[in-house]
CSV table of C-alpha atoms in Angstrom, one decimal:
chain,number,residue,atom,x,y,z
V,9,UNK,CA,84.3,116.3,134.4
V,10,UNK,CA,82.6,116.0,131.1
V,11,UNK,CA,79.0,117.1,130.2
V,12,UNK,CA,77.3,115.5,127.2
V,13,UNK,CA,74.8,117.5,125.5
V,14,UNK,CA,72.5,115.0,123.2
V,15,UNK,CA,71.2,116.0,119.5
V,16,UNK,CA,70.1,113.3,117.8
V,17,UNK,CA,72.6,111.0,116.9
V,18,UNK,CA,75.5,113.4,118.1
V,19,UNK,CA,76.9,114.1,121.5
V,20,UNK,CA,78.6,117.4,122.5
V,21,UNK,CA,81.6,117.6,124.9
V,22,UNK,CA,81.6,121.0,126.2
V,23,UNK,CA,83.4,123.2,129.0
V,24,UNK,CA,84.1,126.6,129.6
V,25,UNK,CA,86.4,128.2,126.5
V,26,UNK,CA,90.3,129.1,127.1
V,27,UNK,CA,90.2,133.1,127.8
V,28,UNK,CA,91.9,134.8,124.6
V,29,UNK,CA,95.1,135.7,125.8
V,30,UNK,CA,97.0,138.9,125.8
V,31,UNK,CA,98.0,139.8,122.1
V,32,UNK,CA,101.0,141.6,123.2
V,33,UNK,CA,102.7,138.9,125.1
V,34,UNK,CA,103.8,136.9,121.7
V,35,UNK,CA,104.4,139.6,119.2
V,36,UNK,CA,105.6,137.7,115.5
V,37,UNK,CA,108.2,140.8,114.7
V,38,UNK,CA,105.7,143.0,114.9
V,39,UNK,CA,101.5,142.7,114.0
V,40,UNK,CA,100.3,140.3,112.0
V,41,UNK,CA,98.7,143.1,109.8
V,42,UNK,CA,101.4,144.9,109.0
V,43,UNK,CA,103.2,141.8,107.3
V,44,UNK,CA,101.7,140.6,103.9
V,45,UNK,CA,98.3,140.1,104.7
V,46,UNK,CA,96.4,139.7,101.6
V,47,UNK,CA,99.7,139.5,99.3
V,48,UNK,CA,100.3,136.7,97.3
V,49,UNK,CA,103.9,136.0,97.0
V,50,UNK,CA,105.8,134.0,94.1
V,51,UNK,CA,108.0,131.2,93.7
V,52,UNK,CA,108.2,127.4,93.3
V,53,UNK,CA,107.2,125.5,95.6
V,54,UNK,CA,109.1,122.1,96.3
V,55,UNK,CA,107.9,118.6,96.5
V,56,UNK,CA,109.4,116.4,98.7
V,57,UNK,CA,110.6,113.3,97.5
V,58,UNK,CA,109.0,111.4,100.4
V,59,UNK,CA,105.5,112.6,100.3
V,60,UNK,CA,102.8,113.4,99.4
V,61,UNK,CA,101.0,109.8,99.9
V,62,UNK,CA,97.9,108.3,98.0
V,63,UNK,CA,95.7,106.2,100.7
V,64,UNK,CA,92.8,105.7,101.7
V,65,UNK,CA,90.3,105.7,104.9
V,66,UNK,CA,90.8,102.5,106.9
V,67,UNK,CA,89.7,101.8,110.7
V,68,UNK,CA,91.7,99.0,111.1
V,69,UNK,CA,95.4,97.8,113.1
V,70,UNK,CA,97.5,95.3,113.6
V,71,UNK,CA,100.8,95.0,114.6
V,72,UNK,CA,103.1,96.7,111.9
V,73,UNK,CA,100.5,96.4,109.2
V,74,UNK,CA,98.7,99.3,110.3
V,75,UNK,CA,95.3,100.7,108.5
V,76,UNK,CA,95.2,104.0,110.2
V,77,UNK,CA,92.0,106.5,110.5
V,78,UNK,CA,93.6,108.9,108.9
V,79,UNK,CA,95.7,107.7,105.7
V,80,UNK,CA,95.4,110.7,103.2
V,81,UNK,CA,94.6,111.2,100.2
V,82,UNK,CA,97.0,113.7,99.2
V,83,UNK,CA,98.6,112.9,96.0
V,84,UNK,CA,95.0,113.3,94.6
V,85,UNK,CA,94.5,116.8,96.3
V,86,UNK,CA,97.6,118.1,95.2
V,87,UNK,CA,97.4,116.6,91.7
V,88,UNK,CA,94.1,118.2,91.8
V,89,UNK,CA,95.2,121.7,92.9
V,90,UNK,CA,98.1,121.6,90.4
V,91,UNK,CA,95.3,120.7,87.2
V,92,UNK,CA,93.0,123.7,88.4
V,93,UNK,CA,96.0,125.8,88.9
V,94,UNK,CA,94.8,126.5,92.8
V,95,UNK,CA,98.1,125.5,94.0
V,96,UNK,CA,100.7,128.3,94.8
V,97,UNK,CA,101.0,131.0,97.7
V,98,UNK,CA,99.1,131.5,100.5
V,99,UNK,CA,99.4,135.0,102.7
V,100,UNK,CA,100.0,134.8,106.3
V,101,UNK,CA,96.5,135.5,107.6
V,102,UNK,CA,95.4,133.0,105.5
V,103,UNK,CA,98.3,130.5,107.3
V,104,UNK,CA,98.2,131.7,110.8
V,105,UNK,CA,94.1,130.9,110.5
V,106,UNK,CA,94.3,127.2,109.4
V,107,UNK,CA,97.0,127.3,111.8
V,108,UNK,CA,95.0,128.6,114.8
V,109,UNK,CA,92.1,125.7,113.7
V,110,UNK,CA,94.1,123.1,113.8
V,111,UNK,CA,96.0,123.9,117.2
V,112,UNK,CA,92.3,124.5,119.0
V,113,UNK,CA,91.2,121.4,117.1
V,114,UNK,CA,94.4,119.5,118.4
V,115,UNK,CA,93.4,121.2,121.9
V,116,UNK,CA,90.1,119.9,121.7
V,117,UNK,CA,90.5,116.6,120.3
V,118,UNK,CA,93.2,115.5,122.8
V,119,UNK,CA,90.7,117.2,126.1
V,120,UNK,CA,87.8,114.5,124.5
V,121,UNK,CA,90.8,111.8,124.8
V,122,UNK,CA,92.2,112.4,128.1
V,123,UNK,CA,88.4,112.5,129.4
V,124,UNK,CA,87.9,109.6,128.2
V,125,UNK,CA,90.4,108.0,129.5
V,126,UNK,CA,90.2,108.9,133.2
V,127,UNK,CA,86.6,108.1,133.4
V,128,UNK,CA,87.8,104.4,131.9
V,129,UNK,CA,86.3,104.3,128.5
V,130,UNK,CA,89.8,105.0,126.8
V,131,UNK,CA,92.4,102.2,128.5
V,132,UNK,CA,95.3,104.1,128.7
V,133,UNK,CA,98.3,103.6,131.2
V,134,UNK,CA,98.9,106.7,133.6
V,135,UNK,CA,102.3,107.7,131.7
V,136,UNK,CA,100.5,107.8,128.2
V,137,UNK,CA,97.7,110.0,129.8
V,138,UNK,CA,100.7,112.2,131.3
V,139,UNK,CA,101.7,112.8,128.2
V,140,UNK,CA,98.7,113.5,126.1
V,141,UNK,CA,98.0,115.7,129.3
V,142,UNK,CA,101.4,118.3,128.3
V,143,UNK,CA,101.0,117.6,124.4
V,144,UNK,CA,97.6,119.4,125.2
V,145,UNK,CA,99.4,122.3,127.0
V,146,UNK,CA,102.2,122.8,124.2
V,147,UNK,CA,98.8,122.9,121.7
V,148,UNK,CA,97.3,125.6,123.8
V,149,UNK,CA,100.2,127.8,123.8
V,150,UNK,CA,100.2,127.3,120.5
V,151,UNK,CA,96.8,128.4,120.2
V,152,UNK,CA,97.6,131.0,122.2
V,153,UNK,CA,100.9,132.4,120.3
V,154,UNK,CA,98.9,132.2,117.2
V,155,UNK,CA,95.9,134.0,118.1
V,156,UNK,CA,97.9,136.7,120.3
V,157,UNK,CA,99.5,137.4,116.6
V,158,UNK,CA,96.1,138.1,115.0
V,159,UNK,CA,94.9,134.7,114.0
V,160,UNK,CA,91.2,133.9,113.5
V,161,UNK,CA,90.1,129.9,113.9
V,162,UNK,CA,87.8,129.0,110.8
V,163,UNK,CA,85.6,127.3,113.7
V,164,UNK,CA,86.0,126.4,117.3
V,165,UNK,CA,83.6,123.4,116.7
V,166,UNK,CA,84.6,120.3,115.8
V,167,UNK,CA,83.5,116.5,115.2
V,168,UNK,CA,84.9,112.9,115.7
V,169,UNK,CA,83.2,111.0,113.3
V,170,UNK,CA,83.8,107.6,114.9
V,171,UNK,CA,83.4,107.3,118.7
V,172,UNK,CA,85.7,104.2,118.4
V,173,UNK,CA,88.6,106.6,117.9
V,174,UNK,CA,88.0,107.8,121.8
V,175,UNK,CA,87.5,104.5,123.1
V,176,UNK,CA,90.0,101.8,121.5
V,177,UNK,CA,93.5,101.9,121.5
V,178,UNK,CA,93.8,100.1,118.7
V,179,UNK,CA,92.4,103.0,116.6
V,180,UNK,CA,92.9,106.0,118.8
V,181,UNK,CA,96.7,105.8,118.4
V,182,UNK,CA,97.0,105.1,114.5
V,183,UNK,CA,94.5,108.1,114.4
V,184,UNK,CA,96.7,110.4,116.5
V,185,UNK,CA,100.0,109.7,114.6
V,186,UNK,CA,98.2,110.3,111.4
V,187,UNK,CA,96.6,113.7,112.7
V,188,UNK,CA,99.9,114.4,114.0
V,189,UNK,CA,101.6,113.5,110.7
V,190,UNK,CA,99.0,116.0,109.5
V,191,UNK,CA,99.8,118.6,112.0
V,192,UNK,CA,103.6,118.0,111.0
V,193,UNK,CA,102.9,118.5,107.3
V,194,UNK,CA,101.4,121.7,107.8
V,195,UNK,CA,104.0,123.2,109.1
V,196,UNK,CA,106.6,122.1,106.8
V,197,UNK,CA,103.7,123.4,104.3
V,198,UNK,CA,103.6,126.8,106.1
V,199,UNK,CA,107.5,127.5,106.8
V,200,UNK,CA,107.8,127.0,103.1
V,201,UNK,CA,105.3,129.2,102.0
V,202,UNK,CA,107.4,132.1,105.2
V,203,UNK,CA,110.7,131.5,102.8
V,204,UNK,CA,108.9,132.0,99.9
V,205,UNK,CA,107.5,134.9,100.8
V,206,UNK,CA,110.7,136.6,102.4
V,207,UNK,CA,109.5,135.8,105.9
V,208,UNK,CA,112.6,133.8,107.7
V,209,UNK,CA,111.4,134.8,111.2
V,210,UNK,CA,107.9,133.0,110.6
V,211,UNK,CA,109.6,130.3,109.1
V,212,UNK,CA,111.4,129.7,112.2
V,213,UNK,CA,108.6,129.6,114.0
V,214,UNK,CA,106.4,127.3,112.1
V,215,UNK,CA,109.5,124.2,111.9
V,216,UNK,CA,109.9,125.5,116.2
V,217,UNK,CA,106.1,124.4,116.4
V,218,UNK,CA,106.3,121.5,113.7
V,219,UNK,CA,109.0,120.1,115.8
V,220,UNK,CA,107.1,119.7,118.9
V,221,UNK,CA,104.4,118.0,116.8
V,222,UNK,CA,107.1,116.1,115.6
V,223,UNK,CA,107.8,115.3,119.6
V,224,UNK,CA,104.3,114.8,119.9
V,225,UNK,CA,104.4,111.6,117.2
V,226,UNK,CA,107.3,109.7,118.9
V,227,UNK,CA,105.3,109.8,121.6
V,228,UNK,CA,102.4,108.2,120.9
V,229,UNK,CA,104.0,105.6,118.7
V,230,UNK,CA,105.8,105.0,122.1
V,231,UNK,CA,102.8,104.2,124.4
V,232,UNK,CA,101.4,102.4,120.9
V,233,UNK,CA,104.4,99.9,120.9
V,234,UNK,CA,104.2,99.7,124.1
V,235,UNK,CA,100.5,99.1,124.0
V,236,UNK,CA,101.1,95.9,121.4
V,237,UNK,CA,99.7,98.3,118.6
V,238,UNK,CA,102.0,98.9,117.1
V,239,UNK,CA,105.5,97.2,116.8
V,240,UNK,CA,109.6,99.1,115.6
V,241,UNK,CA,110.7,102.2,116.9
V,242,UNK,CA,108.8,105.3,118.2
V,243,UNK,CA,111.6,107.5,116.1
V,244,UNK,CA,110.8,105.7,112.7
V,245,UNK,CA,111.9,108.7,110.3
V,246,UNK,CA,114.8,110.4,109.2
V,247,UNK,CA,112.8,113.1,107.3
V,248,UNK,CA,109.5,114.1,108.2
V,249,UNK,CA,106.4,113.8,105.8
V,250,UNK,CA,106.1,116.5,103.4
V,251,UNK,CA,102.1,115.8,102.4
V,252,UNK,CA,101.4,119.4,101.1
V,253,UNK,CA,102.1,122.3,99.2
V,254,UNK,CA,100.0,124.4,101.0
V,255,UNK,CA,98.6,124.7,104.8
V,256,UNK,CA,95.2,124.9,102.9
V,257,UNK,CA,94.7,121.3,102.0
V,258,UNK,CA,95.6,120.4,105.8
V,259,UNK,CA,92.3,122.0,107.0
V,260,UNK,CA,91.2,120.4,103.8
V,261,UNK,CA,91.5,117.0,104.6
V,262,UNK,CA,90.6,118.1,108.6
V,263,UNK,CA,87.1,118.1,106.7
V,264,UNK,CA,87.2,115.4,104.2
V,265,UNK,CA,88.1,113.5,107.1
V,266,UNK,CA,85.4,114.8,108.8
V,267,UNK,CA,86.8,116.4,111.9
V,268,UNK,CA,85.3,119.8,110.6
V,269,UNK,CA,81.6,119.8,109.5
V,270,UNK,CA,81.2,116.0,109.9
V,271,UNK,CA,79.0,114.1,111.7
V,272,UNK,CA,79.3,111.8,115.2
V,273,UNK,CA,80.1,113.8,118.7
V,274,UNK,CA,80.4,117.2,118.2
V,275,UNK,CA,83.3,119.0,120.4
V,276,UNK,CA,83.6,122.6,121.5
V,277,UNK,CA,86.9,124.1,121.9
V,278,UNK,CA,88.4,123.8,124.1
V,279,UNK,CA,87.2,120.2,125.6
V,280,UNK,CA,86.6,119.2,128.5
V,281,UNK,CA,89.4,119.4,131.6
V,282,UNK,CA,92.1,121.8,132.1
V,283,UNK,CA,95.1,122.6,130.6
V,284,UNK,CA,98.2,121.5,132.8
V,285,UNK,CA,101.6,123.1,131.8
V,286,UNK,CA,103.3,121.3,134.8
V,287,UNK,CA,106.7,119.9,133.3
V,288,UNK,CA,106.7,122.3,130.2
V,289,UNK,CA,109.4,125.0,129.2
V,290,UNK,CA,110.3,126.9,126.3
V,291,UNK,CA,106.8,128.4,126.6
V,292,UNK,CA,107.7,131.2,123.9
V,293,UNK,CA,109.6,130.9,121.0
């Protein structure tokens, strides 16, 4: 099921890529470049009083004390962006781009783990592979809905920089909830950005799609519990993560992570495997 193409130090998971889909099956109100592409909007943007964190990289988990992959570094990004005076509006090519990347990243990513765990090298229990097996579907419609509106990925090539991450529970599903916090973040990040710039139907769209990441989070935090990784409840918030001020410094940390442009096995959209809708509705918004 999955080829591995050797380069050095790197491996490549490859398959054949998802066929672009029909743009005028998910129109967003109309083409993508006749709303405010290349317009800079104004406004102030809102902080949340429950994020952005200050962490750092860890590879390490136990029980509730849990030293994720993926702890950001976002206070320092923002605070960064806010000095420099980079932080502020985005337009909504710009959004729907970084959007696009993470979704095929997300698509991508998740193919590498459910490969991995039907050939044995990731333990997982059939229910948690079920259910990595439809968050993978929802992430190709959303792929799908994102590029049908005009959106171009920054790259269709990604990396995971530790191979651990595929084959240890005990730091594959710290890793997901923190991309998935990411993924989350984003969203919030790019439905703010919609209101600000007078674009309610976008906005809707972006928290319909944050939500399912949302969904996606519980889950895995489920089959971790139930794993012994982690321990509480899989619905541990009341209010979602609000990490940044713009869907920029997602694909930003996506590479300072190294999941973009790092180094380790190097994955091709979409991953190895199929993509399996069986179970899924709401396939539009």
């Amino acid at each position: 099921m999955r080829s591995v193409v050797s380069s050095g130090d790197e491996r490549s998971i490859r398959s054949t890529v998802h066929p672009v889909p029909d743009r005028s099956r998910y129109p967003i109100g109309g083409p993508v470049d006749h709303r405010l592409q290349g317009q800079q909007c104004s406004g102030v943007l809102v902080q949340s009083s429950n994020g952005p964190r200050s962490q750092t990289v860890r590879r390490a988990c136990k029980g509730n004390a849990c030293m994720s992959v993926l702890e950001t570094r976002a206070t320092q990004r923002m605070a960064s962006r806010l000095q420099s005076g980079e932080a502020g509006c985005e337009d909504v090519q710009s959004i729907i781009n970084i959007a696009a990347t993470a979704e095929a990243f997300a698509v991508t990513a998740l193919g590498g783990a459910i490969d991995y765990a039907i050939n044995g090298l990731l333990p997982l229990t059939d229910e948690a592979i079920q259910s990595l097996v439809a968050a993978r579907a929802t992430e190709q419609i959303h792929y799908d809905f994102l590029v049908a509106a005009g959106a171009e990925p920054l790259t269709l090539t990604f990396t995971i920089p530790d191979e651990t991450i595929l084959t240890d529970p005990a730091t594959f599903f710290p890793t997901l909830i923190e991309l998935e916090e990411v993924f989350i973040a984003a969203y919030i990040a790019a439905a703010q950005q919609f209101a600000i710039l007078g674009e309610p139907d976008l906005a809707e769209i972006a928290l319909q799609i944050g939500a399912v990441e949302a969904e996606h989070r519980v889950g895995v935090r489920f089959f971790a519990i139930e794993a012994g990784v982690l321990t509480g409840v899989p619905n541990d918030v009341a209010f979602e993560k609000a990490l940044f001020a713009t869907v920029a410094e997602a694909a930003d940390l996506l590479t300072e992570l190294g999941f973009i442009g790092g180094t380790g096995i190097v994955v091709e959209y979409p991953g190895p495997g199929v993509i399996d809708t069986t179970g899924l509705t709401q396939l539009e918004p």
